[in-house]
Amino acid sequence: MSRLVVVSNRVPAPAKGKVHAGGLAVALQAALNARGGLWMGWSGVSSGAREPGAMTIRQEGPITYALTDLSRKDIDEYYAGFANSTLWPLCHYRLDITDYARKDMAGYFRVNRFFARQLGPQLAADDVVWIHDYHLIPLAAELRRMGVKNRIGFFLHIPFPPPDVFFALPVYATILEGLADYDVVGFQTRHDADNFAACIEREGIGSLKERDTIETRGGGRVKAGVFPIGIDTRGFEKMAADAVDNPAVRKIARSLRDREVVVGVDRLDYSKGIPQRMQAFERFLRDNPAYKGRATLLQVTPKSRSDVPHYLDMQREVAELAGRVNGELATLDWTPIRYVNSSINHSILAGLYRLAKVGLVTPMRDGMNLVAKEYIAAQDPADPGVLVLSRFAGAARELQSAILVNPYDTEAVSQAIAQALSLPLAARIERHAAMLRHLRRHDISNWCDAFLDALATTAA
Ligand code: F6P
């Protein structure tokens, strides 16, 4: 079997036995644990003003980690700049906060070239290369320029916007051509794949030959398929069932007394709709005063990308909002919103999901959202909680038995919380069972196999 080589911007520090929070890292860890292989990416460390030295190679079980540092300038221009101030908001349909600077764009292409130069010498002729996410779109083109002939696939974890949004990016054509350099380009949903195909056709970079196959101007072929990412469903079910006895989870449960828990878990990111969710919860309490003192929103929100200005603004906005709602509604023995700004161990998180009556997952736009899937897997099938899910999360295409909401409609989300809390047991069981069945069939190894099978059947 060929060796699998995975490349992603974020690579968790190798630590045996530890499960890492964050969708992409957890998913890739599971995929690589099952197959073994090389995982290359940024160490998360800055080399300051100096150019980064040679990669650090470490073997941990079946995974060889190849980690590179990045200079301060690289981090500013490539990571905080073009990736997270330009591509991220653009792909989440936020043209209003999409910043663009040529210096950042140049830094993005420079770091991709640097990744290619580091990775190239590590590759054997029959390695299968799988590149992840918006940070590394031009990497295949850079590797091809160096003469690399291996099969190379790309998976986009975030949404792909429609042409009228994407074409606002000054270098949209180069980015599209970069995607057309892969053998397989994978998207989370049909909607994303269609948006990509529409961009390619409108720009004349290629044309759709048959469903999911694009023929490029130069005569090459790209498979542009739909591969909705999953979770380790059985593993998470077990983790959540075991977590019931975890002393930390018991302590949290005691502190919540017998209140109805509504849980939200997100990185602190404007795409996640956290302020809108808090407003909807406030609205729910005002419209359903019987729940005052009886329901608590537990919002777990680790800080994220704090060196990007819009994220700093968000930190302030959310903290102020939680403070205002609590100031206006709290009583001496009840806090309506428990807002926690740190990250939480994965198994404690699984326990929190299980004790929550409602999982409130209401991003304004999201590639997939694995919290929604984890919430379902964590429930007790005999007495499950209810998922309230944004229509604009990729997960909504699969989890149709959730209560689907438009997160821009505060009253609708407030009503959905009330509906979720009053749903009879039989209806809860039926909705949950349908979604769990789907998640068991479409789990992380299924995602990985489907993508790698598609890549294996392309002509190298
Ligand atoms: O899912 C999108 C993503 O950017 C991943 O690539 C990344 O692992 C995660 O969000 C967390 O973001 P960051 O690496 O910027 O902290």
Tab-separated table of N, CA, C and O in Angstrom, residues 8 131 149 153:
chain	number	residue	atom	x	y	z
A	8	SER	N	-1.070	19.769	6.394
A	8	SER	CA	-2.049	20.759	6.847
A	8	SER	C	-1.298	21.874	7.538
A	8	SER	O	-0.182	21.659	8.016
A	131	ILE	N	-3.525	17.106	0.758
A	131	ILE	CA	-3.308	18.458	1.307
A	131	ILE	C	-4.647	19.014	1.821
A	131	ILE	O	-5.691	18.820	1.185
A	149	LYS	N	5.458	14.093	-9.380
A	149	LYS	CA	4.443	13.480	-10.264
A	149	LYS	C	3.402	12.679	-9.473
A	149	LYS	O	2.497	12.075	-10.057
A	153	GLY	N	-4.142	15.111	-3.757
A	153	GLY	CA	-5.534	15.485	-3.519
A	153	GLY	C	-5.606	16.667	-2.561
A	153	GLY	O	-4.666	16.931	-1.808
